[in-house]
Coordinates of N, CA and C in Angstrom, one line a residue:
X1 N 0.8 -1.2 0.0 CA 0.0 0.0 0.0 C 0.9 1.2 0.0
X2 N 0.7 2.1 -1.0 CA 1.6 3.3 -1.1 C 0.8 4.5 -0.5
X3 N 1.7 5.4 0.1 CA 1.1 6.6 0.7 C 1.3 7.7 -0.3
X4 N 0.3 8.6 -0.4 CA 0.4 9.7 -1.3 C 1.0 10.9 -0.5
X5 N 1.9 11.6 -1.1 CA 2.4 12.8 -0.4 C 1.3 13.9 -0.2
X6 N 1.6 14.8 0.8 CA 0.7 15.9 1.0 C 0.6 16.8 -0.2
X7 N -0.5 17.3 -0.4 CA -0.6 18.3 -1.5 C -0.2 19.7 -1.0
X8 N 0.0 20.6 -1.9 CA 0.4 21.9 -1.5 C -0.7 22.6 -0.7
X9 N -1.9 22.4 -1.1 CA -3.1 23.0 -0.4 C -3.1 22.5 1.1
X10 N -2.9 21.2 1.3 CA -2.9 20.6 2.6 C -1.8 21.2 3.5
X11 N -0.6 21.4 2.9 CA 0.5 22.0 3.7 C 0.2 23.4 4.0
X12 N -0.3 24.2 3.1 CA -0.7 25.6 3.3 C -1.8 25.7 4.4
X13 N -2.7 24.8 4.3 CA -3.8 24.9 5.3 C -3.3 24.6 6.7
X14 N -2.4 23.6 6.8 CA -1.8 23.2 8.1 C -1.0 24.4 8.6
X15 N -0.2 25.0 7.8 CA 0.6 26.2 8.2 C -0.2 27.4 8.6
X16 N -1.3 27.6 7.9 CA -2.3 28.7 8.3 C -2.9 28.4 9.7
X17 N -3.3 27.2 9.9 CA -3.8 26.8 11.2 C -2.8 27.0 12.3
X18 N -1.6 26.6 12.1 CA -0.5 26.8 13.1 C -0.3 28.3 13.3
X19 N -0.3 29.1 12.3 CA 0.0 30.5 12.4 C -1.2 31.2 13.2
X20 N -2.4 30.8 13.0 CA -3.5 31.4 13.7 C -3.4 31.0 15.2
X21 N -3.1 29.8 15.5 CA -3.0 29.3 16.9 C -1.9 30.1 17.6
X22 N -0.7 30.3 16.9 CA 0.4 31.0 17.5 C 0.0 32.4 17.7
X23 N -0.7 33.1 16.8 CA -1.1 34.5 17.0 C -2.1 34.6 18.2
X24 N -2.9 33.6 18.4 CA -3.9 33.7 19.5 C -3.1 33.5 20.8
X25 N -2.1 32.6 20.9 CA -1.4 32.4 22.1 C -0.6 33.7 22.4
X26 N 0.1 34.3 21.5 CA 0.9 35.5 21.7 C 0.0 36.6 22.2
X27 N -1.2 36.7 21.6 CA -2.1 37.8 21.9 C -2.6 37.7 23.4
X28 N -2.9 36.4 23.7 CA -3.4 36.2 25.1 C -2.3 36.4 26.1
X29 N -1.1 36.0 25.8 CA 0.0 36.1 26.7 C 0.4 37.6 26.9
X30 N 0.2 38.4 25.9 CA 0.5 39.9 26.1 C -0.6 40.5 27.0
X31 N -1.8 40.1 26.9 CA -2.9 40.6 27.8 C -2.6 40.1 29.2
X32 N -2.3 38.9 29.4 CA -2.0 38.3 30.7 C -0.9 39.0 31.3
X33 N 0.2 39.3 30.6 CA 1.4 40.0 31.1 C 1.0 41.4 31.5
X34 N 0.3 42.1 30.7 CA -0.1 43.5 31.0 C -1.0 43.5 32.3
X35 N -1.9 42.6 32.4 CA -2.8 42.5 33.6 C -1.9 42.2 34.9
X36 N -0.9 41.3 34.7 CA -0.1 41.0 35.8 C 0.7 42.2 36.3
X37 N 1.2 43.0 35.3 CA 2.0 44.2 35.7 C 1.1 45.2 36.3
X38 N -0.1 45.4 35.8 CA -1.1 46.3 36.5 C -1.4 45.9 37.9
X39 N -1.6 44.6 38.1 CA -2.0 44.1 39.4 C -0.8 44.3 40.4
X40 N 0.4 44.1 39.9 CA 1.6 44.3 40.8 C 1.7 45.8 41.1
X41 N 1.5 46.7 40.2 CA 1.5 48.1 40.4 C 0.4 48.5 41.4
X42 N -0.8 48.0 41.2 CA -1.9 48.3 42.2 C -1.6 47.8 43.6
X43 N -1.0 46.7 43.7 CA -0.6 46.1 45.0 C 0.5 47.0 45.7
X44 N 1.4 47.5 44.9 CA 2.5 48.4 45.5 C 1.9 49.7 45.8
X45 N 0.9 50.2 45.0 CA 0.3 51.5 45.3 C -0.5 51.4 46.6
X46 N -1.2 50.2 46.8 CA -2.0 50.0 48.0 C -1.0 50.0 49.2
X47 N 0.1 49.3 49.1 CA 1.1 49.3 50.2 C 1.6 50.7 50.5
X48 N 1.9 51.5 49.5 CA 2.3 52.8 49.7 C 1.2 53.7 50.4
X49 N 0.0 53.4 50.0 CA -1.2 54.2 50.6 C -1.3 53.8 52.1
X50 N -1.1 52.5 52.4 CA -1.2 52.1 53.8 C 0.0 52.7 54.6
X51 N 1.2 52.8 54.0 CA 2.3 53.4 54.7 C 2.1 54.9 54.9
X52 N 1.5 55.5 53.9 CA 1.2 57.0 54.1 C 0.2 57.2 55.2
X53 N -0.8 56.3 55.3 CA -1.8 56.4 56.4 C -1.2 56.1 57.8
X54 N -0.3 55.1 57.9 CA 0.5 54.9 59.1 C 1.3 56.1 59.5
X55 N 2.0 56.7 58.5 CA 2.8 57.9 58.7 C 1.9 59.0 59.3
X56 N 0.7 59.2 58.7 CA -0.2 60.2 59.1 C -0.7 59.9 60.6
X57 N -1.0 58.7 60.9 CA -1.5 58.3 62.2 C -0.4 58.6 63.3
X58 N 0.9 58.3 62.9 CA 2.0 58.5 63.9 C 2.3 60.0 64.0
X59 N 2.4 60.7 62.9 CA 2.9 62.0 63.0 C 1.9 63.2 62.8
X60 N 0.7 62.8 62.4 CA -0.3 63.8 62.2 C -0.3 64.6 60.9
X61 N 0.6 64.2 60.0 CA 0.7 64.9 58.7 C 1.2 63.9 57.7
X62 N 1.0 64.2 56.4 CA 1.5 63.4 55.3 C 2.9 64.0 54.9
X63 N 3.8 63.2 54.3 CA 5.0 63.8 53.9 C 4.9 65.0 53.0
X64 N 5.6 66.1 53.4 CA 5.5 67.4 52.7 C 6.5 67.6 51.6
X65 N 6.1 67.8 50.4 CA 7.1 68.1 49.4 C 7.7 69.5 49.7
X66 N 8.9 69.8 49.2 CA 9.5 71.1 49.5 C 8.7 72.3 49.0
X67 N 8.0 72.1 47.9 CA 7.1 73.1 47.3 C 5.7 72.6 47.5
X68 N 4.8 73.5 48.1 CA 3.4 73.1 48.3 C 2.7 72.8 47.0
X69 N 2.0 71.7 46.9 CA 1.3 71.3 45.7 C 2.1 70.7 44.6
X70 N 3.4 70.6 44.8 CA 4.3 70.1 43.8 C 4.1 68.6 43.6
X71 N 4.3 68.1 42.4 CA 4.3 66.7 42.1 C 5.7 66.2 42.1
X72 N 6.0 65.2 43.0 CA 7.3 64.7 43.1 C 7.4 63.2 42.9
X73 N 8.6 62.8 42.4 CA 8.8 61.3 42.3 C 9.0 60.7 43.7
X74 N 8.4 59.5 43.9 CA 8.6 58.9 45.1 C 10.0 58.2 45.1
X75 N 10.9 58.8 46.0 CA 12.2 58.3 46.1 C 12.5 58.2 47.6
X76 N 12.7 57.0 48.1 CA 12.8 56.8 49.6 C 14.2 57.1 50.1
X77 N 15.1 57.6 49.3 CA 16.4 58.0 49.8 C 16.5 59.5 50.1
X78 N 15.5 60.3 49.7 CA 15.6 61.7 49.9 C 14.3 62.2 50.6
X79 N 14.3 63.4 51.2 CA 13.1 63.9 51.8 C 12.0 64.2 50.8
X80 N 10.8 64.0 51.1 CA 10.2 63.7 52.4 C 10.1 62.3 52.7
X81 N 10.4 61.4 51.8 CA 10.2 60.0 52.0 C 11.2 59.2 52.8
X82 N 12.4 59.9 53.1 CA 13.4 59.2 53.8 C 12.9 58.9 55.3
X83 N 11.9 59.6 55.7 CA 11.3 59.4 57.0 C 10.5 58.1 57.1
X84 N 10.3 57.4 56.0 CA 9.6 56.1 56.0 C 10.5 55.1 56.6
X85 N 11.7 55.3 56.9 CA 12.6 54.4 57.6 C 12.5 54.5 59.1
X86 N 11.9 55.5 59.6 CA 11.9 55.8 61.0 C 10.4 56.0 61.5
X87 N 9.7 55.0 61.8 CA 8.4 55.1 62.3 C 8.4 55.1 63.8
X88 N 7.2 55.4 64.4 CA 7.1 55.4 65.9 C 7.2 54.0 66.4
X89 N 7.0 53.0 65.6 CA 7.1 51.6 66.1 C 8.4 51.0 65.9
X90 N 9.4 51.8 65.5 CA 10.8 51.3 65.3 C 10.9 50.3 64.1
X91 N 9.9 50.3 63.2 CA 10.0 49.6 62.0 C 9.7 50.5 60.8
X92 N 10.2 50.3 59.7 CA 9.8 51.2 58.6 C 8.4 51.1 58.2
X93 N 7.8 52.2 57.7 CA 6.4 52.2 57.3 C 6.2 51.3 56.1
X94 N 7.2 51.2 55.3 CA 7.1 50.4 54.0 C 8.2 49.4 53.9
X95 N 7.9 48.2 54.0 CA 8.9 47.1 53.8 C 9.2 46.9 52.3
X96 N 10.2 46.1 52.0 CA 10.5 45.7 50.6 C 10.8 46.9 49.7
X97 N 11.6 47.8 50.2 CA 12.0 48.9 49.3 C 13.4 48.8 48.9
X98 N 14.2 47.9 49.5 CA 15.6 47.7 49.1 C 15.7 46.7 47.9
X99 N 16.3 47.2 46.9 CA 16.5 46.3 45.7 C 18.0 46.4 45.3
X100 N 18.4 45.4 44.6 CA 19.8 45.4 44.1 C 19.9 46.1 42.8
X101 N 20.9 47.0 42.7 CA 21.1 47.6 41.4 C 22.1 46.8 40.7
X102 N 22.5 47.3 39.5 CA 23.5 46.5 38.7 C 24.8 46.4 39.3
X103 N 25.2 47.3 40.2 CA 26.5 47.2 40.9 C 26.5 46.2 42.0
X104 N 25.3 45.7 42.4 CA 25.2 44.8 43.5 C 24.9 45.5 44.8
X105 N 24.9 46.8 44.9 CA 24.6 47.6 46.1 C 23.1 47.6 46.3
X106 N 22.7 47.7 47.6 CA 21.3 47.9 47.9 C 20.9 49.4 47.7
X107 N 19.8 49.6 47.0 CA 19.3 51.0 46.8 C 17.9 51.0 47.3
X108 N 17.5 52.2 47.8 CA 16.2 52.3 48.2 C 15.3 52.8 47.1
X109 N 14.6 51.9 46.5 CA 13.7 52.3 45.3 C 12.5 51.5 45.4
X110 N 11.4 52.0 44.9 CA 10.2 51.2 44.8 C 9.7 51.3 43.4
X111 N 9.6 50.1 42.7 CA 9.4 50.1 41.3 C 7.9 49.7 41.1
X112 N 7.4 50.2 39.9 CA 6.1 49.7 39.5 C 6.1 48.4 38.9
X113 N 5.0 47.9 38.4 CA 5.0 46.5 37.8 C 5.8 46.4 36.5
X114 N 6.2 47.5 35.9 CA 7.0 47.5 34.7 C 8.5 47.7 35.0
X115 N 8.8 47.7 36.3 CA 10.2 47.8 36.7 C 10.8 49.3 36.6
X116 N 9.9 50.2 36.7 CA 10.3 51.6 36.6 C 10.0 52.4 37.9
X117 N 10.8 53.4 38.1 CA 10.6 54.3 39.3 C 9.6 55.3 38.8
X118 N 8.3 55.0 38.7 CA 7.3 55.8 38.1 C 6.2 56.2 39.0
X119 N 6.4 56.1 40.3 CA 5.3 56.6 41.2 C 5.5 58.0 41.5
X120 N 4.4 58.8 41.5 CA 4.4 60.2 41.7 C 3.5 60.5 42.9
X121 N 3.8 61.6 43.6 CA 3.1 61.9 44.9 C 2.8 63.4 44.8
X122 N 1.6 63.8 45.3 CA 1.2 65.2 45.3 C 0.4 65.4 46.6
X123 N 0.7 66.4 47.4 CA -0.1 66.6 48.6 C -1.0 67.8 48.4
X124 N -2.3 67.6 48.7 CA -3.3 68.7 48.6 C -3.8 69.1 50.0
X125 N -4.0 70.4 50.2 CA -4.4 70.8 51.5 C -5.9 70.3 51.8
X126 N -6.7 70.2 50.8 CA -8.1 69.8 51.1 C -8.3 68.3 50.8
X127 N -7.7 67.7 49.9 CA -8.0 66.3 49.5 C -7.0 65.3 50.1
X128 N -6.0 65.7 50.9 CA -5.0 64.8 51.4 C -4.0 64.6 50.3
X129 N -3.6 63.4 49.9 CA -2.6 63.2 48.9 C -3.1 62.5 47.7
X130 N -2.3 62.6 46.6 CA -2.6 61.8 45.4 C -1.3 61.1 45.1
X131 N -1.5 59.8 44.8 CA -0.3 58.9 44.5 C -0.7 58.2 43.2
X132 N 0.2 58.1 42.3 CA -0.1 57.4 41.0 C 1.1 56.9 40.3
X133 N 0.9 55.9 39.4 CA 1.9 55.4 38.5 C 1.5 55.8 37.1
X134 N 2.5 56.0 36.3 CA 2.2 56.4 34.9 C 1.6 55.3 34.1
X135 N 1.8 54.1 34.5 CA 1.2 52.9 33.8 C 2.1 52.5 32.6
X136 N 1.5 51.7 31.8 CA 2.3 51.0 30.7 C 2.9 52.0 29.7
X137 N 2.3 53.1 29.4 CA 2.8 54.0 28.4 C 3.9 55.0 28.9
X138 N 4.1 55.0 30.2 CA 5.2 55.8 30.9 C 4.9 57.3 30.8
X139 N 3.6 57.7 30.6 CA 3.3 59.1 30.4 C 2.1 59.4 31.4
X140 N 2.2 60.5 32.0 CA 1.1 61.0 32.8 C 0.0 61.7 32.0
X141 N -1.2 61.4 32.3 CA -2.2 62.1 31.5 C -3.6 61.5 31.6
X142 N -4.6 62.2 31.2 CA -5.9 61.7 31.3 C -6.6 61.7 29.9
X143 N -5.9 61.9 28.9 CA -6.6 61.8 27.6 C -6.9 60.4 27.3
X144 N -7.8 60.2 26.3 CA -8.3 58.8 26.1 C -7.2 57.8 25.9
X145 N -6.1 58.1 25.2 CA -5.1 57.1 24.9 C -4.2 57.0 26.2
X146 N -4.3 57.8 27.2 CA -3.5 57.7 28.4 C -4.3 57.3 29.6
X147 N -5.3 56.5 29.4 CA -6.1 56.0 30.5 C -5.5 54.9 31.4
X148 N -4.2 54.6 31.1 CA -3.6 53.5 31.8 C -2.9 54.0 33.1
X149 N -3.0 55.3 33.5 CA -2.4 55.7 34.8 C -3.1 54.9 35.9
X150 N -2.4 54.5 36.9 CA -2.9 53.8 38.1 C -2.9 54.7 39.2
X151 N -4.0 55.1 39.7 CA -4.1 56.2 40.7 C -4.7 55.9 42.0
X152 N -4.3 56.5 43.1 CA -4.8 56.3 44.4 C -6.2 56.7 44.5
X153 N -6.6 57.7 43.8 CA -8.0 58.2 44.0 C -9.0 57.3 43.2
X154 N -8.5 56.4 42.4 CA -9.3 55.4 41.8 C -9.4 54.1 42.6
X155 N -8.4 54.0 43.6 CA -8.4 52.8 44.4 C -9.3 52.9 45.6
X156 N -9.5 54.1 46.1 CA -10.2 54.3 47.3 C -11.7 53.9 47.2

């Protein structure tokens, strides 16, 4: 009994099916990856919000930027966030802020889900504080294409 070779149409059909399946897998993995990064950023934002609340309960005020109403990058090695290492309970307000940099030294940084130092903080006299991450596009904004910012006022 002799076997017939595959026809060109059968080979092209099989390749098309494989290509469609591969595209579906890649598309789904991109969505899952983005959702995971957003979830990680939201969790870190929640942890920072809890740390800010503990700071407020201990000291009676939120960290003050040097200029009133200014938007500042959250950097735990400089004021006003360096006080997060000295709480009234002798433990830092925010754990897990030490990460290794490329030189192997510990640095005090807090990264969003995309691995960037992209958290911003603003203190308002009437509303308390605002804390946010720029999101996947690395840009702050509220236009339709920039709706990916992850904000404390959307979390509450």
